[in-house]
Every structure is written in C-alpha cells, then in structure tokens.
Tab-separated table of C-alpha atoms and ligand atoms in Angstrom:
chain	number	residue	atom	x	y	z
A	10	MET	CA	-239.127	-3.014	87.429
A	11	SER	CA	-241.605	-6.179	85.904
A	12	LYS	CA	-243.305	-3.299	84.044
A	13	ALA	CA	-240.174	-1.882	82.250
A	14	HIS	CA	-239.310	-5.804	81.400
A	15	GLU	CA	-242.765	-5.848	80.172
A	16	ARG	CA	-242.092	-2.799	77.859
A	17	SER	CA	-239.001	-4.148	76.722
A	18	HIS	CA	-240.058	-7.615	75.911
A	19	LEU	CA	-242.863	-5.991	73.623
A	20	SER	CA	-239.993	-4.398	71.823
A	21	SER	CA	-240.077	-5.424	68.002
A	22	TYR	CA	-238.277	-8.194	67.066
A	23	HIS	CA	-236.347	-8.544	63.916
A	24	PRO	CA	-234.111	-11.491	64.182
A	25	GLY	CA	-233.451	-10.282	60.209
A	26	GLU	CA	-231.518	-7.513	61.506
A	27	GLU	CA	-228.813	-9.356	63.815
A	28	GLN	CA	-225.593	-9.351	62.451
A	29	SER	CA	-222.852	-11.225	64.627
A	30	THR	CA	-220.328	-9.387	62.600
A	31	SER	CA	-221.214	-5.568	63.913
A	32	ARG	CA	-219.805	-6.882	67.388
A	33	SER	CA	-217.142	-4.375	68.825
A	34	LEU	CA	-214.907	-6.084	71.598
A	35	ALA	CA	-212.976	-4.210	73.672
A	36	PRO	CA	-209.401	-5.618	72.592
A	37	ASP	CA	-208.132	-5.137	76.016
A	38	THR	CA	-209.981	-7.909	78.034
A	39	PRO	CA	-209.219	-11.189	76.116
A	40	GLY	CA	-211.596	-13.612	77.844
A	41	ASP	CA	-212.652	-11.653	80.540
A	42	GLY	CA	-216.201	-11.584	79.910
A	43	ARG	CA	-217.303	-15.371	80.765
A	44	LEU	CA	-220.969	-15.258	82.021
A	45	ALA	CA	-220.581	-18.363	84.096
A	46	ASP	CA	-218.038	-16.678	86.196
A	47	LEU	CA	-220.167	-13.601	86.289
A	48	GLY	CA	-222.741	-15.412	88.360
A	49	TRP	CA	-224.851	-16.687	85.558
A	50	SER	CA	-227.733	-18.863	86.604
A	51	ALA	CA	-230.205	-21.507	85.190
A	52	GLU	CA	-232.624	-18.621	86.990
A	53	ILE	CA	-231.078	-15.607	84.759
A	54	ALA	CA	-230.918	-18.514	81.501
A	55	HIS	CA	-234.697	-19.097	82.065
A	56	ALA	CA	-235.250	-14.949	82.300
A	57	PHE	CA	-233.156	-14.324	78.962
A	58	ALA	CA	-235.409	-17.344	77.234
A	59	PRO	CA	-237.660	-14.766	75.419
A	60	TYR	CA	-234.639	-12.657	74.118
A	61	ALA	CA	-232.332	-15.483	73.317
A	62	GLY	CA	-233.569	-15.413	69.546
A	63	SER	CA	-232.494	-12.030	69.104
A	64	HIS	CA	-230.266	-10.864	71.362
A	65	HIS	CA	-227.098	-11.596	73.596
A	66	LEU	CA	-226.926	-11.682	77.861
A	67	ALA	CA	-224.706	-9.304	79.094
A	68	ARG	CA	-224.100	-7.765	82.677
A	69	VAL	CA	-223.858	-4.660	83.484
A	70	SER	CA	-219.877	-3.390	84.836
A	71	ARG	CA	-220.358	0.298	84.728
A	72	VAL	CA	-223.157	3.004	84.366
A	73	GLU	CA	-222.514	5.945	82.411
A	74	ARG	CA	-225.021	9.138	81.569
A	75	GLY	CA	-225.203	7.875	77.541
A	76	GLY	CA	-224.675	4.259	77.861
A	77	ALA	CA	-222.958	1.525	79.973
A	78	GLU	CA	-219.985	-0.814	80.028
A	79	VAL	CA	-221.440	-4.448	79.847
A	80	ILE	CA	-219.579	-7.788	80.011
A	81	THR	CA	-220.732	-10.433	77.372
A	82	ASP	CA	-219.423	-13.900	76.896
A	83	GLU	CA	-216.793	-12.473	74.705
A	84	GLY	CA	-215.747	-9.438	76.334
A	85	GLN	CA	-216.465	-5.895	77.837
A	86	ILE	CA	-218.350	-3.539	75.567
A	87	GLN	CA	-219.570	-0.290	75.525
A	88	ALA	CA	-223.348	-0.486	74.930
A	89	THR	CA	-226.198	2.673	74.793
A	90	TYR	CA	-229.664	2.422	76.170
A	91	GLY	CA	-232.289	1.302	74.119
A	92	GLY	CA	-235.734	3.612	73.570
A	93	ASP	CA	-237.501	1.301	75.905
A	94	ILE	CA	-235.205	1.555	78.697
A	95	LEU	CA	-234.901	5.656	78.397
A	96	ALA	CA	-238.837	5.573	78.495
A	97	ALA	CA	-239.038	3.410	81.504
A	98	ALA	CA	-235.998	5.204	83.252
A	99	ALA	CA	-237.567	8.496	82.528
A	100	ALA	CA	-241.000	7.031	84.462
A	101	ASP	CA	-239.023	5.980	87.303
A	102	ARG	CA	-235.211	5.923	88.240
A	103	SER	CA	-235.463	2.640	89.541
A	104	TRP	CA	-235.810	1.053	86.028
A	105	HIS	CA	-232.422	2.501	85.234
A	106	PRO	CA	-229.783	-0.159	84.405
A	107	ALA	CA	-227.440	-0.376	87.251
A	108	VAL	CA	-224.421	-2.227	87.984
A	109	GLY	CA	-224.944	-6.293	88.348
A	110	ASP	CA	-227.921	-5.830	86.140
A	111	TRP	CA	-228.507	-8.829	83.737
A	112	VAL	CA	-229.326	-7.178	80.121
A	113	ALA	CA	-230.651	-8.117	76.626
A	114	LEU	CA	-228.383	-6.823	74.054
A	115	ARG	CA	-228.897	-6.005	70.297
A	116	TYR	CA	-226.579	-5.742	67.789
A	117	TRP	CA	-227.663	-3.669	65.247
A	118	PRO	CA	-226.226	-3.822	61.623
A	119	ASP	CA	-225.101	-0.447	61.552
A	120	GLY	CA	-222.487	-1.487	64.451
A	121	ARG	CA	-224.637	0.090	67.395
A	122	ILE	CA	-225.123	-1.842	70.275
A	123	THR	CA	-228.218	-1.147	72.441
A	124	ILE	CA	-229.525	-2.295	76.066
A	125	ASP	CA	-232.868	-3.410	75.258
A	126	ALA	CA	-234.108	-4.779	78.484
A	127	ILE	CA	-233.174	-5.203	82.122
A	128	LEU	CA	-233.954	-8.726	83.271
A	129	PRO	CA	-235.585	-9.358	87.113
A	130	ARG	CA	-233.424	-8.370	89.648
A	131	HIS	CA	-232.999	-10.872	92.522
A	132	THR	CA	-231.969	-8.310	94.905
A	133	ALA	CA	-231.344	-4.515	94.810
A	134	MET	CA	-229.153	-1.893	96.587
A	135	VAL	CA	-231.399	1.122	96.736
A	136	ARG	CA	-230.336	4.925	97.377
A	137	ASP	CA	-233.449	6.479	98.643
A	138	GLY	CA	-234.276	9.699	96.678
A	139	ALA	CA	-232.952	12.941	98.073
A	140	ASP	CA	-235.794	15.213	97.014
A	141	ARG	CA	-239.089	14.680	97.072
A	142	THR	CA	-239.264	14.299	93.413
A	143	SER	CA	-236.964	11.658	92.484
A	144	HIS	CA	-237.388	8.002	93.149
A	145	ALA	CA	-234.736	5.798	94.761
A	146	GLN	CA	-232.410	4.754	92.632
A	147	VAL	CA	-230.618	1.031	92.267
A	148	VAL	CA	-226.921	1.413	92.836
A	149	ALA	CA	-226.121	-2.616	92.535
A	150	ALA	CA	-228.284	-5.103	91.464
A	151	ASN	CA	-228.339	-8.732	91.894
A	152	VAL	CA	-225.788	-8.766	94.970
A	153	ASP	CA	-225.703	-12.385	96.865
A	154	VAL	CA	-223.817	-11.053	100.049
A	155	VAL	CA	-223.477	-7.576	101.497
A	156	VAL	CA	-220.234	-7.639	103.441
A	157	ILE	CA	-220.480	-5.434	106.489
A	158	VAL	CA	-216.759	-4.403	107.292
A	159	GLU	CA	-215.905	-2.978	110.661
A	160	HIS	CA	-212.374	-2.963	112.329
A	161	LEU	CA	-211.861	-4.403	115.645
A	162	ASP	CA	-209.369	-1.751	116.411
A	163	PRO	CA	-211.101	1.048	117.641
A	164	GLU	CA	-213.354	-0.985	119.026
A	165	PRO	CA	-216.134	-1.931	116.632
A	166	ASP	CA	-219.397	0.180	116.787
A	167	LEU	CA	-222.509	-2.021	117.281
A	168	GLY	CA	-225.155	0.112	116.635
A	169	ARG	CA	-223.474	1.099	112.733
A	170	ILE	CA	-223.159	-2.738	112.251
A	171	GLU	CA	-227.115	-3.138	113.246
A	172	ARG	CA	-227.735	-0.170	111.119
A	173	LEU	CA	-225.812	-1.732	107.904
A	174	LEU	CA	-227.338	-5.165	108.638
A	175	VAL	CA	-231.252	-3.341	108.055
A	176	LEU	CA	-229.338	-1.966	104.827
A	177	ALA	CA	-228.527	-5.690	103.892
A	178	TRP	CA	-231.629	-7.197	104.452
A	179	ALA	CA	-233.603	-4.454	102.797
A	180	SER	CA	-231.626	-5.165	99.614
A	181	GLY	CA	-232.955	-8.838	99.485
A	182	ALA	CA	-228.923	-10.254	100.041
A	183	THR	CA	-227.405	-12.044	102.836
A	184	PRO	CA	-225.436	-10.147	105.348
A	185	LEU	CA	-222.166	-11.472	106.340
A	186	VAL	CA	-219.973	-9.695	108.880
A	187	VAL	CA	-216.228	-9.538	108.737
A	188	LEU	CA	-214.112	-7.599	111.173
A	189	THR	CA	-210.743	-6.494	110.267
A	190	LYS	CA	-208.109	-5.791	111.857
A	191	ALA	CA	-207.577	-8.998	114.508
A	192	ASP	CA	-203.965	-8.379	114.603
A	193	LEU	CA	-204.160	-5.307	116.433
A	194	VAL	CA	-206.279	-6.808	119.342
A	195	PRO	CA	-205.448	-9.243	121.908
A	196	ALA	CA	-208.468	-10.840	122.169
A	197	PRO	CA	-210.658	-10.776	118.768
A	198	GLU	CA	-213.040	-13.696	119.841
A	199	VAL	CA	-214.201	-11.700	122.706
A	200	LEU	CA	-215.113	-8.834	120.476
A	201	ARG	CA	-216.668	-11.023	117.986
A	202	ASP	CA	-219.028	-12.707	120.471
A	203	ASP	CA	-220.261	-9.178	121.253
A	204	VAL	CA	-220.800	-8.445	117.481
A	205	ALA	CA	-222.199	-11.867	117.086
A	206	ALA	CA	-224.754	-10.944	119.943
A	207	VAL	CA	-226.158	-7.851	117.513
A	208	ALA	CA	-225.660	-9.716	114.447
A	209	LEU	CA	-228.166	-12.384	114.941
A	210	GLY	CA	-228.459	-15.402	112.379
A	211	VAL	CA	-225.886	-13.878	110.506
A	212	ASP	CA	-222.127	-15.043	110.207
A	213	VAL	CA	-219.524	-13.197	111.703
A	214	LEU	CA	-215.708	-13.509	110.865
A	215	ALA	CA	-212.596	-12.280	112.054
A	216	VAL	CA	-210.026	-11.360	109.398
A	217	SER	CA	-206.455	-9.872	109.959
A	218	ALA	CA	-204.963	-9.103	106.514
A	219	PRO	CA	-200.953	-8.557	107.402
A	220	ASP	CA	-200.986	-12.564	108.405
A	221	ALA	CA	-203.838	-13.748	105.768
A	222	GLU	CA	-205.847	-14.717	108.966
A	223	GLY	CA	-209.638	-15.896	108.435
A	224	LEU	CA	-209.624	-15.034	104.572
A	225	ASP	CA	-210.156	-18.447	103.666
A	226	ASP	CA	-213.279	-17.881	105.639
A	227	VAL	CA	-214.548	-15.120	103.687
A	228	ARG	CA	-213.750	-17.013	100.364
A	229	ASN	CA	-215.743	-19.686	101.269
A	230	TRP	CA	-218.670	-17.912	101.662
A	231	LEU	CA	-217.828	-16.074	98.466
A	232	GLY	CA	-217.690	-19.397	96.189
A	233	ASP	CA	-220.223	-20.351	93.748
A	234	ASN	CA	-219.397	-17.137	91.815
A	235	ARG	CA	-221.640	-14.821	93.935
A	236	THR	CA	-221.803	-11.335	93.733
A	237	MET	CA	-220.856	-9.561	96.632
A	238	THR	CA	-220.553	-5.579	97.942
A	239	PHE	CA	-218.570	-4.331	101.023
A	240	VAL	CA	-220.021	-1.679	103.203
A	241	GLY	CA	-218.646	0.044	106.238
A	242	PRO	CA	-217.104	2.807	107.217
A	243	SER	CA	-213.699	4.522	105.622
A	244	GLY	CA	-210.564	2.933	106.970
A	245	ALA	CA	-212.256	-0.347	107.783
A	246	GLY	CA	-209.926	-2.264	105.266
A	247	LYS	CA	-212.851	-3.003	102.598
A	248	SER	CA	-210.513	-2.342	99.963
A	249	THR	CA	-207.344	-4.337	101.670
A	250	LEU	CA	-209.917	-7.214	102.005
A	251	VAL	CA	-211.126	-6.944	98.010
A	252	ASN	CA	-207.338	-6.781	97.130
A	253	ALA	CA	-206.273	-9.738	99.641
A	254	LEU	CA	-209.315	-12.033	98.258
A	255	ALA	CA	-208.182	-10.792	94.629
A	256	GLY	CA	-204.663	-11.674	95.715
A	257	ALA	CA	-204.032	-8.634	93.254
A	258	GLU	CA	-204.344	-4.439	94.005
A	259	VAL	CA	-207.478	-4.047	92.578
A	260	MET	CA	-208.567	-1.301	94.718
A	261	PRO	CA	-206.288	1.429	96.227
A	262	THR	CA	-206.149	1.391	100.088
A	263	GLY	CA	-204.936	3.714	102.809
A	264	GLU	CA	-204.405	7.457	102.737
A	265	VAL	CA	-203.687	9.001	99.445
A	266	ARG	CA	-199.931	9.709	99.234
A	267	ALA	CA	-199.656	13.610	97.732
A	268	SER	CA	-196.083	13.771	97.618
A	269	ASP	CA	-195.277	10.827	95.295
A	270	GLY	CA	-198.752	10.976	93.543
A	271	LYS	CA	-199.099	7.388	94.130
A	272	GLY	CA	-202.655	6.132	95.951
A	273	ARG	CA	-205.165	8.340	93.423
A	274	HIS	CA	-205.188	7.372	89.865
A	275	THR	CA	-206.629	9.811	87.247
A	276	THR	CA	-207.660	6.203	85.888
A	277	THR	CA	-211.541	5.697	87.121
A	278	HIS	CA	-211.431	2.246	88.805
A	279	ARG	CA	-213.316	-0.447	88.122
A	280	GLU	CA	-216.921	-1.157	89.306
A	281	LEU	CA	-217.433	-4.515	88.760
A	282	ILE	CA	-214.452	-6.606	89.183
A	283	MET	CA	-214.374	-10.558	88.726
A	284	LEU	CA	-211.787	-12.257	91.742
A	285	PRO	CA	-209.400	-14.801	90.146
A	286	GLY	CA	-210.908	-17.467	92.371
A	287	GLY	CA	-214.048	-17.016	91.263
A	288	GLY	CA	-217.225	-14.298	93.063
A	289	VAL	CA	-217.502	-10.540	91.482
A	290	VAL	CA	-217.309	-7.819	93.671
A	291	ILE	CA	-219.173	-4.597	92.822
A	292	ASP	CA	-217.886	-1.376	94.113
A	293	THR	CA	-219.698	1.684	93.083
A	294	PRO	CA	-219.469	5.113	94.453
A	295	GLY	CA	-223.584	5.091	95.105
A	296	ILE	CA	-223.457	2.192	97.407
A	297	ARG	CA	-221.150	4.311	99.791
A	298	ALA	CA	-224.190	6.807	99.690
A	299	VAL	CA	-226.619	4.165	100.238
A	300	GLY	CA	-228.920	5.232	103.156
A	301	LEU	CA	-231.285	3.170	105.562
A	302	VAL	CA	-234.428	2.865	103.219
A	303	ALA	CA	-237.319	2.747	105.520
A	304	ASN	CA	-238.271	-1.286	105.655
A	305	GLU	CA	-239.943	-2.704	108.212
A	306	ASP	CA	-239.285	-5.893	107.478
A	307	ALA	CA	-235.611	-5.507	107.145
A	308	ILE	CA	-235.560	-3.985	110.622
A	309	ALA	CA	-237.464	-6.974	112.364
A	310	ASP	CA	-234.936	-9.008	109.958
A	311	ALA	CA	-232.109	-7.559	111.905
A	312	PHE	CA	-233.574	-7.433	115.289
A	313	PRO	CA	-235.005	-10.886	115.586
A	314	ASP	CA	-234.633	-11.402	119.220
A	315	ILE	CA	-236.751	-7.841	119.703
A	316	GLU	CA	-239.708	-8.870	117.462
A	317	GLU	CA	-239.916	-12.334	119.457
A	318	LEU	CA	-239.975	-10.277	122.476
A	319	VAL	CA	-242.837	-7.835	121.129
A	320	GLU	CA	-244.947	-10.952	120.458
A	321	GLN	CA	-245.054	-12.031	123.790
A	322	CYS	CA	-246.295	-8.344	124.961
A	323	ARG	CA	-249.531	-9.024	126.540
A	324	PHE	CA	-251.176	-6.190	124.114
A	325	ALA	CA	-250.628	-6.506	120.647
A	326	ASP	CA	-249.904	-2.644	120.440
A	327	CYS	CA	-248.007	-2.353	123.538
A	328	ALA	CA	-245.892	0.712	122.928
A	329	HIS	CA	-243.260	-1.344	125.542
A	330	ASN	CA	-243.694	2.182	127.990
A	331	THR	CA	-246.047	1.538	130.721
A	332	GLU	CA	-248.359	-1.619	129.615
A	333	PRO	CA	-248.541	-4.677	131.763
A	334	ASP	CA	-246.983	-7.484	131.101
A	335	CYS	CA	-244.712	-5.765	128.506
A	336	ALA	CA	-242.113	-8.875	127.424
A	337	VAL	CA	-239.614	-6.456	126.033
A	338	ARG	CA	-239.575	-4.244	129.330
A	339	ALA	CA	-239.131	-7.634	131.059
A	340	ALA	CA	-236.323	-8.759	129.087
A	341	VAL	CA	-234.432	-5.597	129.673
A	342	GLU	CA	-234.970	-6.007	133.647
A	343	THR	CA	-233.236	-9.061	133.624
A	344	GLY	CA	-230.657	-8.102	131.495
A	345	GLU	CA	-231.503	-10.436	128.765
A	346	LEU	CA	-231.965	-7.418	126.326
A	347	ASP	CA	-229.429	-4.973	126.147
A	348	ALA	CA	-231.058	-1.344	126.769
A	349	GLY	CA	-228.749	0.453	124.277
A	350	ARG	CA	-229.863	-2.278	121.576
A	351	LEU	CA	-233.781	-1.345	122.319
A	352	ALA	CA	-233.070	1.992	122.227
A	353	ARG	CA	-231.236	1.557	118.563
A	354	TRP	CA	-233.891	-0.131	117.619
A	355	TYR	CA	-236.527	2.335	118.630
A	356	LYS	CA	-234.538	4.815	116.724
A	357	LEU	CA	-234.403	2.502	113.332
A	358	GLY	CA	-237.972	2.350	113.850
A	359	ARG	CA	-238.416	5.661	114.010
A	360	GLU	CA	-236.418	6.706	111.178
A	361	ALA	CA	-238.305	3.557	108.799
A	362	ALA	CA	-241.620	5.411	109.515
A	363	TYR	CA	-240.583	8.794	108.608
A	364	GLN	CA	-239.486	7.702	105.238
A	365	ALA	CA	-242.407	5.614	104.521
A	366	ARG	CA	-244.688	8.860	104.998
A	367	ARG	CA	-242.231	10.935	103.302
A	368	ALA	CA	-242.393	8.088	100.410
A	369	ASP	CA	-246.128	8.336	101.022
A	370	VAL	CA	-246.355	11.996	100.162
A	371	ARG	CA	-244.092	11.676	97.164
A	372	LEU	CA	-246.400	9.415	95.843
A	373	ARG	CA	-249.531	11.364	96.569
A	374	GLN	CA	-248.179	14.255	95.072
A	375	GLN	CA	-247.354	12.460	92.024
A	376	GLU	CA	-250.795	10.748	91.899
A	377	ARG	CA	-252.096	14.484	92.103
A	378	ALA	CA	-250.041	15.840	89.372
A	379	GLU	CA	-251.259	12.614	87.081
A	380	TRP	CA	-254.671	13.170	87.760
A	381	LYS	CA	-254.383	17.235	86.829
A	382	ARG	CA	-252.555	16.280	83.508
A	383	ARG	CA	-255.447	13.845	82.956
A	384	GLU	CA	-258.115	16.465	83.836
A	385	LYS	CA	-256.182	19.027	81.324
A	386	ALA	CA	-256.175	16.633	78.919
A	387	LEU	CA	-259.492	15.684	78.920
A	388	ARG	CA	-260.543	19.599	78.970
A	389	GLY	CA	-258.145	19.793	75.847
A	390	TYR	CA	-260.235	17.196	74.360
A	391	TYR	CA	-263.551	18.584	74.876
A	392	ARG	CA	-262.302	22.054	73.798
A	393	LEU	CA	-261.497	20.308	70.506
A	394	ARG	CA	-264.691	18.598	70.280
A	395	SER	CA	-266.964	21.784	70.919
A	396	GLY	CA	-264.011	23.477	68.280
A	397	LYS	CA	-264.972	20.953	65.816
A	398	GLY	CA	-268.717	21.116	66.251
A	399	ARG	CA	-269.007	24.676	65.574
B	123	GDP	N1	-203.401	-3.970	110.897
B	123	GDP	C1	-204.060	-4.176	110.036
B	123	GDP	N2	-204.379	-3.120	109.589
B	123	GDP	C2	-205.249	-3.349	108.346
B	123	GDP	C3	-206.227	-3.970	107.992
B	123	GDP	N3	-206.525	-4.077	106.923
B	123	GDP	C4	-206.460	-2.730	106.727
B	123	GDP	N4	-206.040	-1.994	107.515
B	123	GDP	C5	-205.257	-0.817	107.314
B	123	GDP	O1	-206.164	0.190	107.259
B	123	GDP	C6	-205.918	0.776	106.332
B	123	GDP	C7	-207.410	1.259	105.745
B	123	GDP	O2	-207.442	0.190	104.550
B	123	GDP	P1	-208.479	0.606	103.322
B	123	GDP	O3	-208.567	-0.923	103.079
B	123	GDP	O4	-208.311	1.661	102.897
B	123	GDP	O5	-209.763	0.695	104.074
B	123	GDP	P2	-211.067	1.182	103.418
B	123	GDP	O6	-211.749	2.624	103.266
B	123	GDP	O7	-212.409	0.358	104.123
B	123	GDP	O8	-211.027	0.627	102.192
B	123	GDP	C8	-204.908	0.980	105.339
B	123	GDP	O9	-204.153	1.720	106.205
B	123	GDP	C9	-204.797	-0.828	105.583
B	123	GDP	O10	-203.379	-0.920	105.528
B	123	GDP	C10	-206.033	-5.343	108.762
B	123	GDP	O11	-206.114	-6.477	108.859
B	123	GDP	N5	-204.947	-5.160	109.888
B	124	MG	MG1	-211.418	1.762	100.361
B	125	ZN	ZN1	-244.529	-4.489	125.136
C-alpha cells in the first residue's frame, strides 16, 4: 500500500495542465458528494496535502474493470485508473482501488479524469486470494465499524459470531454486534447475555425492525459520519436494518418475488450509501465473500479470555493438553471457560496457521520466480556483452 502511494506520489506534477472546466459531474446526484458527510477527516486531509495543488480528493463508491465511480465534493463522477495505479495493481492486487478508498483525482485538459493515487488506508477488509498465485483483494477500505448482524430467532449461532469477530478485528475496524428480530423471542436480553459472553469487549445490541426498537442505539454508534459495513448470514436482517437506519428502501429485503418481478432489480445497487442522518454504509458483493484471513492477533482480540488464561499456564509452550498447571484446562474444569468456546478457538487457530503456511508457500514461489527472472535477465545481459565483444 505505502509503495503504491509512493509510486503515485512520484508521478509527474503538471499544475498547468489542470482545468477545472473539464469536470463531468453526474447530473443526477446534485449535492450528493459532500466530503464531510463521507467521513472526511483531518487525517485524510493530511494524507492528501501533497496532491492538493494538482489533484482533487474523492472517495471510491464503486469499482469496475476499467475505472471507478467516485464521489467528490461536487457529486458522483466516473474516473479511470492512472498508469501508476494500474502498474501497482498488476504487481499486487491489494493495491487496486477498493470501495471506500480515498483517492487523488486528476482532471485532464482533454476531459479525462484519472485516479492517480490511493491515500493510505486505515482499515481494510481483505478477501484471501483463492488460488496460489493471486494476492489478497481488498473488498472495502476505511471501514470504521463492522456490524455483525445475527438473528435472535432462530437462536444466534455463537460460533459464527466469534468467527465474524475475528474477521472484523483483522480488518482493523471496530466490531459491533447487532442482534435482530428481538420481537420474535420472549426474552431477548437472556440471549443477548449469551452473545455478550462470547463477544468480549464488544457492544452487543438487540433490535426489532417492525417496532423500530433499539435502532437509536445503533444510530448512536454510527454517528460522526463513520463508515460501516454489515456482515452476517443471509436472512439475518442486514438489509432491513440498513433501510431502517436510512429511513428509505436503499436495499432490497426478504425473498425475491418472481410473480410480480419485485425484489430483483436489473439496475445494480449502490455499494456506498450515505445515510441521511449521517454515516456511510458500504455493501459490496465481495464483502459477502470475505473469508477468515490468517491473523493470530485478530484471534487474540476476539478471545481475550483465553489469551489471558494461556499466559497463566506454567509452560510458555503449553498445548493445554496433558501439561501440569494448565490454566486453560483448569478453567474448563471449573466451568469458567466453556469447552465449546475453547474448541472453536482451537479450530480458528488451526485455520489461521494453515493460511499463514499457504501464504508463505505463495510468497516463496513468487520469490523463486523473481530470482529465476533476474538470473535469466543477467544471462541475457552477459550474452549481449560477449556478443558485442566478439
Ligand atoms: N420479525 C422481524 N423480522 C425481521 C426483522 N429484521 C428483518 N426481518 C425479516 O427477515 C427477513 C430477511 O431480512 P433481510 O433484511 O432481507 O436479511 P438479509 O439477508 O440479512 O439482508 C425479511 O423478511 C425481513 O422482513 C426483525 O427485526 N423482526
Ligand atoms: Mg440483504
Ligand atoms: Zn495450558
């Protein structure tokens, strides 16, 4: 990321070429693009300062193959990727612009608008590369709060919540758990307490969409134009919650009704939504594909209770198996630690270790390929020299 930033920063600077008259603002989004409403901050202004004389600040609202839709202070416009951006993204997919990125835009005299640089991301939701060669892909950038949405009816799945907590912590954002459908259960607070016991250090709120119960608590959390994204199983009520917060049908909900054609819209839905009361919602198809990304720190963040116990074991490398004075096993025996939670912690740890090994193999393969390339280039160079010498 910082490399991409550096490279773009080095791109030539031609203030004379700037022409503010060449802007092509989308006419259908008047006043939609207030940067302050988009979560603009002093930190972003600082990162943008080197570009301020030659570029315009914008936030990416949709990513496409040949370019991106961005929001500027004046509205939503279409931009293409500058050469530095394309070169950086070709080297590493995580340097490709993502929804939520703050970018430096250049308006060219011929009317073209290019994204020349991505400002440093403060958080990133990453989709692990599916194959051995591809890099991790950023599916949402600069998300402040990852809202983990889980239903109270059927009963909340604690393991799923723990897993999503790891994912949220790994992104660098703050997790928030919102339990939906409180209207369908007799004692939502009891279930809420069960969830709170596995979501340590995280706020757990219960809401009911039909009677707008608990929505203000969610709103309070999302003030200050924070950027949020909603994760959770299909049917949990994510879209319903976003619509309730927006006070409008910004997302389709429930089942698709085939008979009257309602529910499925041919128009692609928006991936970055500004809520009228403040706050930005990012919802991209990629977010639903985000898997657990190997990150032991994130597991430690999601399981601070177990981390604390591990530190109390007599041996630093305790496997919590047959070792004497194992604090983890002792806590299970006294009932202080739930055996199910311990089993899930083990499982997530194994997954993280597997992913780290796989990423390592990938890295070594890339390094080998790079050395092969250099060797070949060097041989070519000597051939050329010896050829010249003859
Ligand atoms: N009773 C009740 N139903 C809800 C609530 N929230 C969502 N639903 C319903 O649950 C279904 C799935 O909601 P939706 O928002 O589409 O879920 P998503 O797949 O997570 O986006 C819809 O039929 C909603 O009307 C709630 O708080 N109470
Ligand atoms: Mg939905
Ligand atoms: Zn132990």
